[in-house]
């Protein structure tokens, strides 16, 4: 009995020491996370309250998940033009690259009839991680995919894919149920019909998932023009919205003429 008590006390002492040793690491991680969360707020003339900041998207806590943007599936998309879908998806990838947001993309079976990943996508996101699934319809049912997401340590998921009602909705609902904050980028996703897309949108929003567009993600990630990389963000706006490119071109020419 005495030996057992001594062993118990020794274990408690060890645990206490381990806790003290871990505290600097834990505090350092928290401090780093807090510092990173403020990076995209530099350049604002008014520092938002915590509540106001949390009301908007935080790119420093986000992961971009691109799900099944496969050329075979594109042939079934009817709720958005395929050219617009492709352009928005590439723009979304470039936004994430510009902001340093981790990107994970996947396909259920790229060698099957659903076809390969759209060819222009990997070039737009050189830092992205590809996870091959083993036939699972929902990426959240694939162990390697979930492991890759968890390895980022981030809790905000930005999802887009084809089909919206399946390849986006299923993992969005599952991840949200497990405590993740989930955004779905509707115009970088496509579905077999507008009805299918509308039904998926209603289902996801009812569960607490947040629908956005690519332009919203760009503006909410960018946040301010008062930043040293403003020109790079401007080029993304011009690429995503051709009309905005016309605005910047006319403004630039007017400034040159004024000189």
Short mmCIF file of C-alpha atoms in Angstrom, two decimals:
data_model
loop_
_atom_site.label_atom_id
_atom_site.label_comp_id
_atom_site.label_asym_id
_atom_site.label_seq_id
_atom_site.Cartn_x
_atom_site.Cartn_y
_atom_site.Cartn_z
CA UNK A 1 0.00 0.00 0.00
CA UNK A 2 2.83 2.41 0.94
CA UNK A 3 4.63 1.51 -2.27
CA UNK A 4 1.48 2.30 -4.25
CA UNK A 5 1.08 5.68 -2.53
CA UNK A 6 4.75 6.53 -3.21
CA UNK A 7 4.28 5.59 -6.86
CA UNK A 8 1.16 7.75 -7.06
CA UNK A 9 2.96 10.74 -5.56
CA UNK A 10 5.85 10.24 -7.98
CA UNK A 11 3.49 10.19 -10.94
CA UNK A 12 1.76 13.36 -9.73
CA UNK A 13 5.09 15.10 -9.30
CA UNK A 14 6.15 14.03 -12.81
CA UNK A 15 2.89 15.31 -14.27
CA UNK A 16 3.32 18.66 -12.51
CA UNK A 17 6.87 19.02 -13.83
CA UNK A 18 5.76 18.09 -17.34
CA UNK A 19 3.00 20.66 -17.13
CA UNK A 20 5.47 23.38 -16.11
CA UNK A 21 7.81 22.42 -18.92
CA UNK A 22 5.00 22.53 -21.45
CA UNK A 23 3.65 25.92 -20.36
CA UNK A 24 6.27 28.00 -22.23
CA UNK A 25 5.57 26.02 -25.41
CA UNK A 26 1.82 26.42 -25.00
CA UNK A 27 2.08 30.14 -24.25
CA UNK A 28 4.44 30.58 -27.21
CA UNK A 29 1.98 28.83 -29.54
CA UNK A 30 -0.89 30.96 -28.30
CA UNK A 31 1.15 34.13 -28.69
CA UNK A 32 2.15 33.15 -32.23
CA UNK A 33 -1.44 32.42 -33.15
CA UNK A 34 -2.60 35.76 -31.72
CA UNK A 35 0.15 37.58 -33.60
CA UNK A 36 -0.71 35.84 -36.86
CA UNK A 37 -4.40 36.64 -36.45
CA UNK A 38 -3.55 40.36 -36.49
CA UNK A 39 -1.41 40.32 -39.65
CA UNK A 40 -4.26 40.93 -42.06
CA UNK A 41 -5.52 43.82 -39.90
CA UNK A 42 -2.44 45.99 -40.37
CA UNK A 43 -3.23 49.10 -42.35
CA UNK A 44 -6.69 49.64 -40.84
CA UNK A 45 -7.23 53.08 -39.29
CA UNK A 46 -9.56 51.60 -36.67
CA UNK A 47 -8.73 48.43 -34.80
CA UNK A 48 -11.88 46.27 -34.83
CA UNK A 49 -13.17 44.82 -31.59
CA UNK A 50 -12.81 41.09 -31.14
CA UNK A 51 -16.50 40.63 -31.96
CA UNK A 52 -16.26 42.75 -35.11
CA UNK A 53 -13.13 40.93 -36.23
CA UNK A 54 -14.68 37.51 -35.66
CA UNK A 55 -17.69 38.56 -37.75
CA UNK A 56 -15.47 38.51 -40.82
CA UNK A 57 -13.26 35.86 -42.37
CA UNK A 58 -9.83 35.31 -40.80
CA UNK A 59 -7.36 34.07 -43.45
CA UNK A 60 -4.81 33.21 -40.77
CA UNK A 61 -7.06 30.46 -39.44
CA UNK A 62 -8.21 29.16 -42.83
CA UNK A 63 -7.59 26.21 -45.13
CA UNK A 64 -8.82 26.16 -48.73
CA UNK A 65 -10.28 22.81 -49.78
CA UNK A 66 -10.87 22.31 -53.52
CA UNK A 67 -12.97 19.24 -54.08
CA UNK A 68 -13.33 17.30 -57.34
CA UNK A 69 -12.79 20.06 -59.89
CA UNK A 70 -12.63 17.37 -62.57
CA UNK A 71 -13.17 17.92 -66.27
CA UNK A 72 -15.54 14.98 -66.63
CA UNK A 73 -17.83 16.37 -63.97
CA UNK A 74 -17.72 19.78 -65.63
CA UNK A 75 -19.76 18.31 -68.48
CA UNK A 76 -22.66 17.80 -66.06
CA UNK A 77 -22.63 21.34 -64.60
CA UNK A 78 -25.71 23.39 -65.50
CA UNK A 79 -26.08 26.05 -62.80
CA UNK A 80 -23.04 28.12 -63.82
CA UNK A 81 -21.07 28.42 -67.04
CA UNK A 82 -18.05 26.14 -67.03
CA UNK A 83 -15.77 28.99 -68.13
CA UNK A 84 -16.89 31.08 -65.13
CA UNK A 85 -16.53 28.11 -62.80
CA UNK A 86 -13.00 27.45 -63.98
CA UNK A 87 -11.99 31.12 -63.80
CA UNK A 88 -13.39 31.56 -60.28
CA UNK A 89 -11.69 28.40 -59.04
CA UNK A 90 -8.32 29.52 -60.37
CA UNK A 91 -8.85 32.98 -58.84
CA UNK A 92 -9.76 31.40 -55.50
CA UNK A 93 -6.55 29.38 -55.56
CA UNK A 94 -4.50 32.50 -56.33
CA UNK A 95 -6.18 34.38 -53.48
CA UNK A 96 -5.15 31.63 -51.08
CA UNK A 97 -1.59 31.59 -52.44
CA UNK A 98 -1.32 35.36 -52.10
CA UNK A 99 -2.59 35.23 -48.50
CA UNK A 100 -0.51 32.22 -47.46
CA UNK A 101 -3.59 30.09 -46.86
CA UNK A 102 -2.86 26.33 -47.04
CA UNK A 103 -4.57 24.62 -49.98
CA UNK A 104 -5.60 20.98 -50.11
CA UNK A 105 -7.21 19.57 -53.24
CA UNK A 106 -8.53 16.13 -54.04
CA UNK A 107 -10.39 13.89 -56.46
CA UNK A 108 -12.33 10.74 -55.69
CA UNK A 109 -11.05 8.84 -58.73
CA UNK A 110 -9.20 10.95 -61.33
CA UNK A 111 -8.61 7.93 -63.59
CA UNK A 112 -12.34 7.22 -63.87
CA UNK A 113 -15.10 8.85 -65.92
CA UNK A 114 -15.16 11.93 -63.68
CA UNK A 115 -11.92 12.89 -65.36
CA UNK A 116 -8.70 14.58 -64.25
CA UNK A 117 -8.35 17.77 -62.21
CA UNK A 118 -8.69 20.86 -64.44
CA UNK A 119 -5.25 21.40 -65.90
CA UNK A 120 -4.86 25.11 -65.07
CA UNK A 121 -5.50 24.64 -61.35
CA UNK A 122 -2.18 23.13 -60.12
CA UNK A 123 -0.22 25.89 -61.89
CA UNK A 124 -2.20 28.52 -59.97
CA UNK A 125 -1.38 26.98 -56.60
CA UNK A 126 2.19 25.64 -56.52
CA UNK A 127 2.15 25.25 -52.73
CA UNK A 128 -1.04 23.12 -52.69
CA UNK A 129 -1.17 19.59 -51.33
CA UNK A 130 -2.94 16.91 -53.34
CA UNK A 131 -4.67 14.06 -51.51
CA UNK A 132 -5.85 11.10 -53.58
CA UNK A 133 -8.97 9.44 -52.25
CA UNK A 134 -9.80 5.77 -52.47
CA UNK A 135 -13.20 6.19 -54.06
CA UNK A 136 -14.96 7.91 -51.15
CA UNK A 137 -17.68 10.27 -52.38
CA UNK A 138 -17.22 12.61 -49.41
CA UNK A 139 -13.65 13.76 -48.88
CA UNK A 140 -14.39 13.81 -45.13
CA UNK A 141 -14.72 10.02 -45.29
CA UNK A 142 -11.11 9.70 -46.44
CA UNK A 143 -8.61 9.32 -43.61
CA UNK A 144 -5.68 10.92 -45.48
CA UNK A 145 -7.72 13.99 -46.37
CA UNK A 146 -8.97 14.58 -42.82
CA UNK A 147 -5.45 14.00 -41.50
CA UNK A 148 -4.08 16.63 -43.91
CA UNK A 149 -6.70 19.15 -42.78
CA UNK A 150 -6.04 18.51 -39.10
CA UNK A 151 -2.29 18.80 -39.64
CA UNK A 152 -2.72 22.48 -40.56
CA UNK A 153 -4.01 23.20 -37.06
CA UNK A 154 -6.61 25.56 -38.53
CA UNK A 155 -10.33 25.53 -37.77
CA UNK A 156 -11.81 27.57 -40.62
CA UNK A 157 -12.48 25.62 -43.80
CA UNK A 158 -13.20 27.26 -47.16
CA UNK A 159 -14.69 24.73 -49.56
CA UNK A 160 -15.54 24.70 -53.25
CA UNK A 161 -16.12 21.84 -55.63
CA UNK A 162 -18.19 19.89 -58.09
CA UNK A 163 -20.95 18.88 -57.37
CA UNK A 164 -22.12 21.44 -54.80
CA UNK A 165 -24.90 19.21 -53.47
CA UNK A 166 -22.57 16.25 -52.95
CA UNK A 167 -18.83 16.86 -53.06
CA UNK A 168 -19.12 20.18 -51.23
CA UNK A 169 -22.20 19.68 -49.06
CA UNK A 170 -21.26 16.30 -47.61
CA UNK A 171 -17.81 17.24 -46.19
CA UNK A 172 -19.06 20.71 -45.26
CA UNK A 173 -21.82 19.25 -43.13
CA UNK A 174 -19.53 16.65 -41.60
CA UNK A 175 -16.70 19.07 -40.79
CA UNK A 176 -19.12 21.62 -39.37
CA UNK A 177 -20.61 18.93 -37.14
CA UNK A 178 -17.11 18.28 -35.80
CA UNK A 179 -16.59 21.90 -34.79
CA UNK A 180 -15.07 23.56 -37.85
CA UNK A 181 -16.24 26.92 -39.15
CA UNK A 182 -17.11 26.28 -42.78
CA UNK A 183 -17.46 28.66 -45.73
CA UNK A 184 -18.65 27.41 -49.12
CA UNK A 185 -17.68 29.37 -52.22
CA UNK A 186 -20.76 29.01 -54.37
CA UNK A 187 -19.47 30.45 -57.64
CA UNK A 188 -16.34 28.28 -57.57
CA UNK A 189 -18.65 25.27 -57.31
CA UNK A 190 -21.04 23.72 -59.80
CA UNK A 191 -23.98 21.35 -59.83
CA UNK A 192 -26.22 19.40 -62.18
CA UNK A 193 -29.01 21.99 -61.93
CA UNK A 194 -29.94 25.24 -60.23
CA UNK A 195 -32.47 23.29 -58.18
CA UNK A 196 -29.74 20.96 -56.91
CA UNK A 197 -27.51 23.91 -56.04
CA UNK A 198 -30.34 25.83 -54.33
CA UNK A 199 -31.31 22.78 -52.28
CA UNK A 200 -27.69 22.27 -51.20
CA UNK A 201 -27.40 25.94 -50.28
CA UNK A 202 -30.55 25.76 -48.16
CA UNK A 203 -29.39 22.58 -46.44
CA UNK A 204 -25.94 23.95 -45.64
CA UNK A 205 -27.08 27.36 -44.40
CA UNK A 206 -29.68 25.68 -42.18
CA UNK A 207 -26.83 23.76 -40.57
CA UNK A 208 -24.80 26.94 -39.97
CA UNK A 209 -22.46 26.82 -42.95
CA UNK A 210 -21.65 30.23 -44.48
CA UNK A 211 -22.10 30.73 -48.25
CA UNK A 212 -19.85 33.25 -50.01
CA UNK A 213 -18.62 34.11 -53.50
CA UNK A 214 -15.08 34.30 -54.83
CA UNK A 215 -15.22 38.10 -54.88
CA UNK A 216 -16.26 38.13 -51.22
CA UNK A 217 -13.33 35.89 -50.33
CA UNK A 218 -10.97 38.19 -52.23
CA UNK A 219 -12.18 41.36 -50.53
CA UNK A 220 -12.44 39.84 -47.06
CA UNK A 221 -8.94 38.37 -47.29
CA UNK A 222 -7.44 41.53 -48.79
CA UNK A 223 -9.23 43.80 -46.27
CA UNK A 224 -7.35 47.06 -47.00
CA UNK A 225 -5.46 48.83 -49.78
CA UNK A 226 -3.13 50.30 -47.15
CA UNK A 227 -0.64 47.45 -47.43
CA UNK A 228 2.70 46.96 -49.23
CA UNK A 229 1.37 44.23 -51.53
CA UNK A 230 -1.66 46.24 -52.68
CA UNK A 231 -0.67 46.00 -56.36
CA UNK A 232 -0.75 42.20 -56.23
CA UNK A 233 -4.24 42.28 -54.76
CA UNK A 234 -5.28 44.74 -57.44
CA UNK A 235 -4.18 42.34 -60.15
CA UNK A 236 -6.32 39.63 -58.59
CA UNK A 237 -9.37 41.90 -58.69
CA UNK A 238 -8.68 42.65 -62.35
CA UNK A 239 -8.37 38.95 -63.13
CA UNK A 240 -11.52 37.96 -61.28
CA UNK A 241 -13.67 40.88 -62.42
CA UNK A 242 -12.82 41.98 -65.99
CA UNK A 243 -14.91 45.13 -65.56
CA UNK A 244 -12.66 46.16 -62.66
CA UNK A 245 -9.67 45.81 -64.94
CA UNK A 246 -11.30 48.34 -67.27
CA UNK A 247 -11.71 50.71 -64.31
CA UNK A 248 -8.04 50.46 -63.36
CA UNK A 249 -6.87 50.82 -66.96
CA UNK A 250 -8.92 53.97 -67.51
CA UNK A 251 -7.77 55.42 -64.19
CA UNK A 252 -4.12 54.71 -64.98
CA UNK A 253 -4.40 56.29 -68.41
CA UNK A 254 -6.14 59.35 -66.92
CA UNK A 255 -3.32 59.77 -64.40
CA UNK A 256 -0.76 59.55 -67.18
CA UNK A 257 -2.65 62.12 -69.26
CA UNK A 258 -2.84 64.48 -66.29
CA UNK A 259 0.94 64.55 -66.09
#
